[in-house]
Amino acid sequence: MTGTTEGRDESRQERADRQWQELIQEIRVAQTGVQILFGFLLTVVFTPLFHELPQTDQTIYVVTIVLGSLATGALIGPVAFHRIVSGRQIKPEAVAWASRLTFTGLVLLLATCTAALFLVLRVAAHDALVPWLVTGVLVWYLLCWFALPLWARIRYTVEK
């Protein structure tokens, strides 16, 4: 059965196939970023300087690495989800769950990037401006990643 959805004449399954392809393209970008960041974060603990850091900075590092690990899991999760449910005729549901995992992964990536920036600037600058700089970058991330898309969604969505 076909119907008009988002101005397209596609079945529920065709729509799910299209949405899955779009989601996978989005995930590829986020996965690459989180995997590179996480990989670099994993190496920090093995540098001589790490053990000279104050306990506060080491704690920030541990929180950052855990956030990076969680973000990696959430952004790779849709691939495992799809693989496990593939062929079960539940692609629309798989798309919905993969979308939730991706959004969760993006929020965790936001937290990881913010925490990593905070740690690096604390170590590099030792300055009272660091929290303000990190807050400014966090606001920028929030604007780019969430506020602008939500504004566009509200502004340009056509009522049906």
Coordinates of C-alpha atoms in Angstrom, one line a residue:
M1 CA 0.0 0.0 0.0
T2 CA 1.4 3.3 -1.0
G3 CA 0.6 6.7 0.4
T4 CA 1.9 10.2 0.3
T5 CA 4.4 10.7 3.1
E6 CA 6.6 13.8 3.2
G7 CA 5.5 14.6 -0.3
R8 CA 6.6 11.2 -1.6
D9 CA 4.7 8.3 -2.9
E10 CA 6.3 5.4 -1.0
S11 CA 5.2 2.5 1.0
R12 CA 6.1 2.1 4.7
Q13 CA 8.9 -0.2 3.8
E14 CA 10.2 2.1 1.1
R15 CA 10.2 4.9 3.5
A16 CA 12.0 2.8 6.1
D17 CA 14.6 1.9 3.5
R18 CA 15.2 5.5 2.6
Q19 CA 15.3 6.6 6.2
W20 CA 17.8 3.9 7.0
Q21 CA 20.1 5.0 4.2
E22 CA 19.9 8.6 5.3
L23 CA 20.6 7.6 8.9
I24 CA 23.6 5.5 8.0
Q25 CA 25.1 8.4 6.1
E26 CA 24.7 10.6 9.2
I27 CA 26.1 8.0 11.5
R28 CA 29.2 7.6 9.3
V29 CA 30.2 11.2 9.9
A30 CA 29.6 11.0 13.7
Q31 CA 31.2 7.6 14.0
T32 CA 34.4 8.8 12.4
G33 CA 34.7 11.8 14.7
V34 CA 33.9 9.9 17.9
Q35 CA 36.3 7.0 17.0
I36 CA 39.2 9.4 16.2
L37 CA 38.6 11.4 19.4
F38 CA 38.2 8.2 21.5
G39 CA 41.3 6.7 20.0
F40 CA 43.4 9.7 20.9
L41 CA 41.8 9.8 24.4
L42 CA 42.8 6.2 25.0
T43 CA 46.5 7.0 24.5
V44 CA 46.6 9.9 27.0
V45 CA 46.9 7.6 30.0
F46 CA 50.1 6.1 28.7
T47 CA 52.0 9.3 28.4
P48 CA 54.4 10.3 31.2
L49 CA 52.7 13.6 31.7
F50 CA 49.4 12.0 32.6
H51 CA 50.7 10.7 36.0
E52 CA 51.9 14.2 36.8
L53 CA 48.5 15.7 36.4
P54 CA 46.6 16.7 39.5
Q55 CA 43.9 14.3 40.7
T56 CA 41.2 16.7 39.5
D57 CA 42.5 16.5 35.9
Q58 CA 42.9 12.8 36.1
T59 CA 39.2 12.5 37.2
I60 CA 38.1 14.8 34.3
Y61 CA 40.1 12.5 32.0
V62 CA 38.3 9.4 33.4
V63 CA 34.9 11.0 33.0
T64 CA 35.9 12.1 29.4
I65 CA 37.0 8.6 28.4
V66 CA 33.8 7.0 29.8
L67 CA 31.7 9.5 27.9
G68 CA 33.7 8.8 24.8
S69 CA 33.2 5.1 25.3
L70 CA 29.5 5.5 25.7
A71 CA 29.3 7.8 22.7
T72 CA 31.1 5.2 20.6
G73 CA 28.8 2.4 21.7
A74 CA 25.7 4.5 21.0
L75 CA 26.9 5.5 17.5
I76 CA 28.0 2.0 16.6
G77 CA 24.9 0.5 18.1
P78 CA 22.6 1.0 15.1
V79 CA 24.9 -1.1 12.9
A80 CA 24.7 -4.0 15.4
F81 CA 21.0 -3.4 15.8
H82 CA 20.4 -3.6 12.1
R83 CA 22.6 -6.7 11.7
I84 CA 20.7 -8.6 14.5
V85 CA 17.2 -7.7 13.3
S86 CA 18.0 -7.8 9.5
G87 CA 15.5 -9.9 7.6
R88 CA 12.8 -9.8 10.3
Q89 CA 10.6 -7.4 8.5
I90 CA 10.9 -4.7 11.2
K91 CA 12.9 -2.1 9.4
P92 CA 10.6 0.8 10.4
E93 CA 11.1 -0.2 14.1
A94 CA 14.8 -0.6 13.5
V95 CA 15.0 2.9 12.0
A96 CA 13.2 4.3 15.0
W97 CA 15.6 2.6 17.5
A98 CA 18.7 3.4 15.4
S99 CA 17.6 7.0 15.4
R100 CA 17.3 7.1 19.1
L101 CA 20.7 5.5 19.6
T102 CA 22.2 8.0 17.1
F103 CA 20.6 11.0 19.0
T104 CA 21.9 9.6 22.3
G105 CA 25.3 9.1 20.7
L106 CA 25.4 12.7 19.6
V107 CA 24.5 14.0 23.0
L108 CA 27.3 11.8 24.5
L109 CA 29.7 13.0 21.8
L110 CA 28.8 16.6 22.8
A111 CA 29.6 15.8 26.4
T112 CA 32.8 14.1 25.4
C113 CA 34.0 17.0 23.2
T114 CA 33.2 19.5 25.9
A115 CA 34.9 17.5 28.7
A116 CA 38.0 16.9 26.4
L117 CA 38.2 20.6 25.6
F118 CA 37.9 21.4 29.3
L119 CA 40.7 19.1 30.2
V120 CA 43.0 20.2 27.5
L121 CA 42.5 23.9 28.2
R122 CA 42.9 23.4 31.9
V123 CA 46.3 21.7 31.3
A124 CA 47.4 24.1 28.6
A125 CA 46.2 27.4 29.9
H126 CA 45.9 27.2 33.7
D127 CA 43.6 30.2 33.4
A128 CA 40.3 31.4 35.0
L129 CA 39.0 32.0 31.4
V130 CA 38.9 28.2 30.7
P131 CA 35.4 27.6 32.0
W132 CA 34.2 30.6 30.0
L133 CA 35.9 29.4 26.8
V134 CA 34.5 25.9 27.2
T135 CA 31.0 27.3 27.9
G136 CA 31.2 29.4 24.8
V137 CA 32.2 26.4 22.7
L138 CA 29.4 24.3 24.3
V139 CA 26.9 27.0 23.4
W140 CA 28.2 26.9 19.9
Y141 CA 27.8 23.1 19.7
L142 CA 24.3 23.4 21.1
L143 CA 23.4 26.1 18.5
C144 CA 24.8 24.1 15.6
W145 CA 23.7 20.7 16.6
F146 CA 20.3 21.3 18.2
A147 CA 19.0 24.9 18.2
L148 CA 19.4 25.6 14.5
P149 CA 17.9 22.3 13.3
L150 CA 15.0 22.7 15.8
W151 CA 14.4 26.3 14.6
A152 CA 14.4 25.1 11.0
R153 CA 12.1 22.3 11.8
I154 CA 9.6 24.6 13.4
R155 CA 10.1 27.4 10.8
Y156 CA 9.9 25.4 7.7
T157 CA 7.6 22.4 8.5
V158 CA 4.4 22.7 6.6
E159 CA 1.2 22.0 8.5
K160 CA -0.9 19.2 7.0

